[in-house]
Tab-separated table of C-alpha atoms in Angstrom:
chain	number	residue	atom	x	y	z
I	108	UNK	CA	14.134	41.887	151.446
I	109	UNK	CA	12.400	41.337	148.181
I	110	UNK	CA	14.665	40.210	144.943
I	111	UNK	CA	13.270	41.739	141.763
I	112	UNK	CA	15.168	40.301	138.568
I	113	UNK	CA	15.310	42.855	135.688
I	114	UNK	CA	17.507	43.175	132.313
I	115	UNK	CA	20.320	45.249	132.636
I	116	UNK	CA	19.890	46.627	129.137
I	117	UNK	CA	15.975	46.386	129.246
I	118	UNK	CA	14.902	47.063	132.386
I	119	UNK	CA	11.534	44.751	133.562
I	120	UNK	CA	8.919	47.662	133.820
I	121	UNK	CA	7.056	44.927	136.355
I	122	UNK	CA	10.298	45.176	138.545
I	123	UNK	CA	10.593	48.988	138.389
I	124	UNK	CA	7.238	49.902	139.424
I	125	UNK	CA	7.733	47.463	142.259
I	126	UNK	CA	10.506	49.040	143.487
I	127	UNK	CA	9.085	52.582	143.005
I	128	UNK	CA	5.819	51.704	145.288
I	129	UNK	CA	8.517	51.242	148.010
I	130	UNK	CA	10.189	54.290	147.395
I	131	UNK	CA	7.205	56.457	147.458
I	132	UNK	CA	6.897	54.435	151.105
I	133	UNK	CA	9.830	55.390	152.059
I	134	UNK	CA	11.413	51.920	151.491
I	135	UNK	CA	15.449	51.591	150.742
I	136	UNK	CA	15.875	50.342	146.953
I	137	UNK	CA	19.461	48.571	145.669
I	138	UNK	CA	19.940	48.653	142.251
I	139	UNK	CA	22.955	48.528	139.423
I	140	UNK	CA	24.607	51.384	138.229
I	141	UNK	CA	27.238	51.488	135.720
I	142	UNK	CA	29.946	51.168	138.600
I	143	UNK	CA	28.498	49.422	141.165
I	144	UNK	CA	25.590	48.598	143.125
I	145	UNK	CA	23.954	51.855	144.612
I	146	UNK	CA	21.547	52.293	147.391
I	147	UNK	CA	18.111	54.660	146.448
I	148	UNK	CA	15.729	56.450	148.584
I	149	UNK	CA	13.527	59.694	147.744
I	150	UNK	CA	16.022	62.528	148.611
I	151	UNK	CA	12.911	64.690	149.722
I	152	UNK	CA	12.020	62.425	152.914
I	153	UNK	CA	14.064	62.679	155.905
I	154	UNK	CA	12.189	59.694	157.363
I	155	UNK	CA	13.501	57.364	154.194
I	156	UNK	CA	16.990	59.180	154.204
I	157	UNK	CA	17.747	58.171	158.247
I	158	UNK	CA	16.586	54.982	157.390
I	159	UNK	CA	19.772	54.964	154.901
I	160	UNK	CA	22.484	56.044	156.883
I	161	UNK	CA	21.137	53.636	159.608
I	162	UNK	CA	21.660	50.338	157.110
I	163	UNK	CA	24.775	51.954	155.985
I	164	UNK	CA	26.261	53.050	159.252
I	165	UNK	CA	26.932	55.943	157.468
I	166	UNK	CA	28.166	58.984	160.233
I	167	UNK	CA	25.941	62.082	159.355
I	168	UNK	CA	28.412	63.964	158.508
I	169	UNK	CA	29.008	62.749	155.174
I	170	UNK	CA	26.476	63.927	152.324
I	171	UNK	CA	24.794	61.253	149.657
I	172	UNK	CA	25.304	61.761	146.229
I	173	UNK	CA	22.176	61.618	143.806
I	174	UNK	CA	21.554	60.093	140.955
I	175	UNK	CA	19.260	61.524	137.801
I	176	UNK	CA	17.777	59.999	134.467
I	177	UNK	CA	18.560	63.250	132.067
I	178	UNK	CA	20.174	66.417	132.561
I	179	UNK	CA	17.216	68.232	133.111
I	180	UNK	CA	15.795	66.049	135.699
I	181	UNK	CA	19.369	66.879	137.748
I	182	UNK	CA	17.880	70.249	137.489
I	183	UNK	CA	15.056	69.410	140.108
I	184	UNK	CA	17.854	69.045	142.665
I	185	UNK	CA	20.722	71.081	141.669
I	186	UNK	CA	21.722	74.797	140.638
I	187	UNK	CA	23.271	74.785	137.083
I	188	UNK	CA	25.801	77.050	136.349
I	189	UNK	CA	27.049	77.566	132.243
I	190	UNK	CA	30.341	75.252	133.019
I	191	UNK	CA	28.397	72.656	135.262
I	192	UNK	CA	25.702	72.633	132.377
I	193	UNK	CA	28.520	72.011	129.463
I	194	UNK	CA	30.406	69.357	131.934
I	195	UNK	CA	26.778	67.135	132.039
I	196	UNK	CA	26.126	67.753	128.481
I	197	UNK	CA	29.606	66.205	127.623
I	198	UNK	CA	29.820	63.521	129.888
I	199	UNK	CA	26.196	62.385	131.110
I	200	UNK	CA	25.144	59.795	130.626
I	201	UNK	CA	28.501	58.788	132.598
I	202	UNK	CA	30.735	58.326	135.420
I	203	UNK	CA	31.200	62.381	136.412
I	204	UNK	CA	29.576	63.178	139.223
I	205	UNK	CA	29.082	66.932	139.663
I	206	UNK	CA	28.385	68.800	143.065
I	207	UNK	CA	26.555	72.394	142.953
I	208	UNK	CA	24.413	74.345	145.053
I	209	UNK	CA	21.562	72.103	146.516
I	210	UNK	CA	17.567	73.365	145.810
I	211	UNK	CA	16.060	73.274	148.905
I	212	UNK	CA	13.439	70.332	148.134
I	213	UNK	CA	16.732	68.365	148.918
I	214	UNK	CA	16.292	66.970	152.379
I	215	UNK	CA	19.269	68.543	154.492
I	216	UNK	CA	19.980	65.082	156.158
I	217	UNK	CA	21.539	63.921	152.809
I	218	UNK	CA	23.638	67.243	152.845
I	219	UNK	CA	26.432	66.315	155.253
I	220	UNK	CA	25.661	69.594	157.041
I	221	UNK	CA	26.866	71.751	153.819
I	222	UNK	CA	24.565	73.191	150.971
I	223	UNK	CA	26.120	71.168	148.245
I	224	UNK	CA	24.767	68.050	146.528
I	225	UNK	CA	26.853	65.720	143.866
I	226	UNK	CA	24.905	64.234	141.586
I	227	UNK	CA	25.192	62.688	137.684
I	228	UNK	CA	22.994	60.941	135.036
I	229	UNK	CA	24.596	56.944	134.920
I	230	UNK	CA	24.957	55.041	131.972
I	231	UNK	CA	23.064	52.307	133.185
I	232	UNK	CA	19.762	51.806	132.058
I	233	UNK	CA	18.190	50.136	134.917
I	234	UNK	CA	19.277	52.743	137.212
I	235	UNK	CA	18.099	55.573	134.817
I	236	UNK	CA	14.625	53.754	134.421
I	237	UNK	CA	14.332	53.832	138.557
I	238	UNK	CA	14.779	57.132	138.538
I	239	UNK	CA	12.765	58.091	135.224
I	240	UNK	CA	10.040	56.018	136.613
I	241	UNK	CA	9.746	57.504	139.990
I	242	UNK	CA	9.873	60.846	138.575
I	243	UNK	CA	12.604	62.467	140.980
I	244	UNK	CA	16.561	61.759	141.508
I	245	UNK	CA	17.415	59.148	143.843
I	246	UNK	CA	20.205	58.659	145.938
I	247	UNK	CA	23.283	56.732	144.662
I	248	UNK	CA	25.489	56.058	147.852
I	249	UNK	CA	27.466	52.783	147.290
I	250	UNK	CA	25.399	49.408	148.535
I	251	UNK	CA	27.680	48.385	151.429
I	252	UNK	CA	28.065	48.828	154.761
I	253	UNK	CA	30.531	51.611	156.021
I	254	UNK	CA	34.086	49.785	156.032
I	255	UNK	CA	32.898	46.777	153.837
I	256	UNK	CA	33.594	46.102	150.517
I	257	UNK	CA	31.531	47.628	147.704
I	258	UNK	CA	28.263	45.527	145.576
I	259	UNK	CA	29.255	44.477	142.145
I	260	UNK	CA	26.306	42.153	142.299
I	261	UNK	CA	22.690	41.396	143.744
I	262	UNK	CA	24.068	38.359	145.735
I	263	UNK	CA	27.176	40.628	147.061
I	264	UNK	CA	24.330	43.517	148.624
I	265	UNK	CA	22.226	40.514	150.185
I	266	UNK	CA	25.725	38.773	151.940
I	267	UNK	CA	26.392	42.833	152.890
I	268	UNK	CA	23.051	43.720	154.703
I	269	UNK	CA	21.033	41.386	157.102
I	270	UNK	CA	18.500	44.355	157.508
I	271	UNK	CA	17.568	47.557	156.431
I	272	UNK	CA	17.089	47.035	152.491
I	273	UNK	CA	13.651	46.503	151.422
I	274	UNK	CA	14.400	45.611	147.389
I	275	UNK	CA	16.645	44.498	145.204
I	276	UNK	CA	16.794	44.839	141.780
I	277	UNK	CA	19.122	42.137	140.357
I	278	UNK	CA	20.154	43.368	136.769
I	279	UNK	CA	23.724	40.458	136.953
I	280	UNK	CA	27.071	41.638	137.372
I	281	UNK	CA	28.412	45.277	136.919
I	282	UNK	CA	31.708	46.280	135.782
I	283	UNK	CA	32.792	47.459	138.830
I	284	UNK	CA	36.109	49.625	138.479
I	285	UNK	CA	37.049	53.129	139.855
I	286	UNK	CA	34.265	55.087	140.942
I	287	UNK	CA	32.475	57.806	139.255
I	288	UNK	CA	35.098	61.264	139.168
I	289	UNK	CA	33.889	63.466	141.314
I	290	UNK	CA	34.533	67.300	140.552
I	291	UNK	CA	33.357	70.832	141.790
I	292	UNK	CA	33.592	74.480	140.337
I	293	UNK	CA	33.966	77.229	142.454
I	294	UNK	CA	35.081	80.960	142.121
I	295	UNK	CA	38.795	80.013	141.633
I	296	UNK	CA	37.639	77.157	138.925
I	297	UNK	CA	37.282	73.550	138.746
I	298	UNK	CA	38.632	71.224	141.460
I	299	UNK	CA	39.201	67.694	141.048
I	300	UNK	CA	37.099	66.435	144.525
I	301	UNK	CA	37.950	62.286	143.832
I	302	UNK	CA	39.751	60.988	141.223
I	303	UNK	CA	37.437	57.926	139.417
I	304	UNK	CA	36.866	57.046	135.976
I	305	UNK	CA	36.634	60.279	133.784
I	306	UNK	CA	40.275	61.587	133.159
I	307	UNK	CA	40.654	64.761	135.221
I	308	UNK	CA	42.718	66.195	132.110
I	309	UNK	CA	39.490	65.232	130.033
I	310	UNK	CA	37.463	67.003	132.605
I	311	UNK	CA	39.473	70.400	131.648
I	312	UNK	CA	39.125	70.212	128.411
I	313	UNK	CA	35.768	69.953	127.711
I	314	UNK	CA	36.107	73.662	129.468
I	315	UNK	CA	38.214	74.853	127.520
């Protein structure tokens, strides 16, 4: 496990090419997010996303969010509609994660056996720059394992994980706080799916 120390308002473009060149092999990146310490691997790769669940002790069953550095890298792994589109243009960068119909470059491991994916563009700049840099969304699963408390910092994901995470990039604390809000539009409209930090009411109307 390799601890890369990086600004968390100007990420260290040393640390984040570091931490790409395990990505693109496969590797299992931690890194902080505007909530809490996430978990990254290239969404594509089935190899990289077993790895994941297998440091998590995740069950297969449940899908992995993504992560994205602008709305129109999202695109790359996720179907748009017009009320998904105005819902990231209001509140990304942010803590809304939004779950649509999947592309099929999406590995189906990550899927939870359905053909949705969640995914948002965080506020944090570190975590934007990962995924700007490797040129892809990443995954954003939280940086525990299953059962165990979540990351709010570097030292907090090595005490969680004796194996299975290959770097770390330490940007300090995070804020921690409720989770990203987690929401879904369907054919009878939009459906809160976890409540978190965006204000479902604020959710409704910027549809409106």
């Amino acid at each position: 496990m390799i601890k890369l120390i990086t600004p968390a308002d100007m990420p260290d473009v040393a640390a984040i090419a570091s931490a790409v060149d395990a990505l693109r092999g496969g590797g299992v990146v931690a890194y902080p997010t505007d909530t809490l310490y996430g978990l990254a691997v290239d969404p594509r790769r089935e190899d990289a996303t077993e790895r994941l669940y297998a440091a998590k002790g995740r069950d297969a069953s449940v899908a992995m969010p993504l992560i994205a550095s602008t709305v129109e890298q999202a695109k790359d792994v996720a179907v748009f509609g017009e009320r998904e589109l105005r819902l990231a243009l209001a509140f990304w960068p942010g803590p809304l994660t939004i779950v649509m119909p999947a592309r099929a470059v999406v590995a189906r491991s990550i899927l939870g056996g359905g053909t949705t994916v969640a995914v948002r563009v965080p506020s944090h700049a570190v975590a934007r720059a990962l995924c700007a840099t490797f040129g892809f969304p990443l995954t954003a699963t939280s940086a525990n394992r299953c059962g165990r408390p979540p990351a709010a910092s570097a030292a907090d994901v090595v005490n969680g994980f004796v194996t299975g995470i290959d770097v770390i990039l330490d940007g300090g604390l995070v804020p921690g706080g409720p989770p990203s809000t987690i929401v879904e539009i369907g054919a009878a409209g939009p459906r809160l799916v976890r409540s978190g930090a965006v204000a479902w009411e604020r959710v409704l109307e910027s549809l409106e």
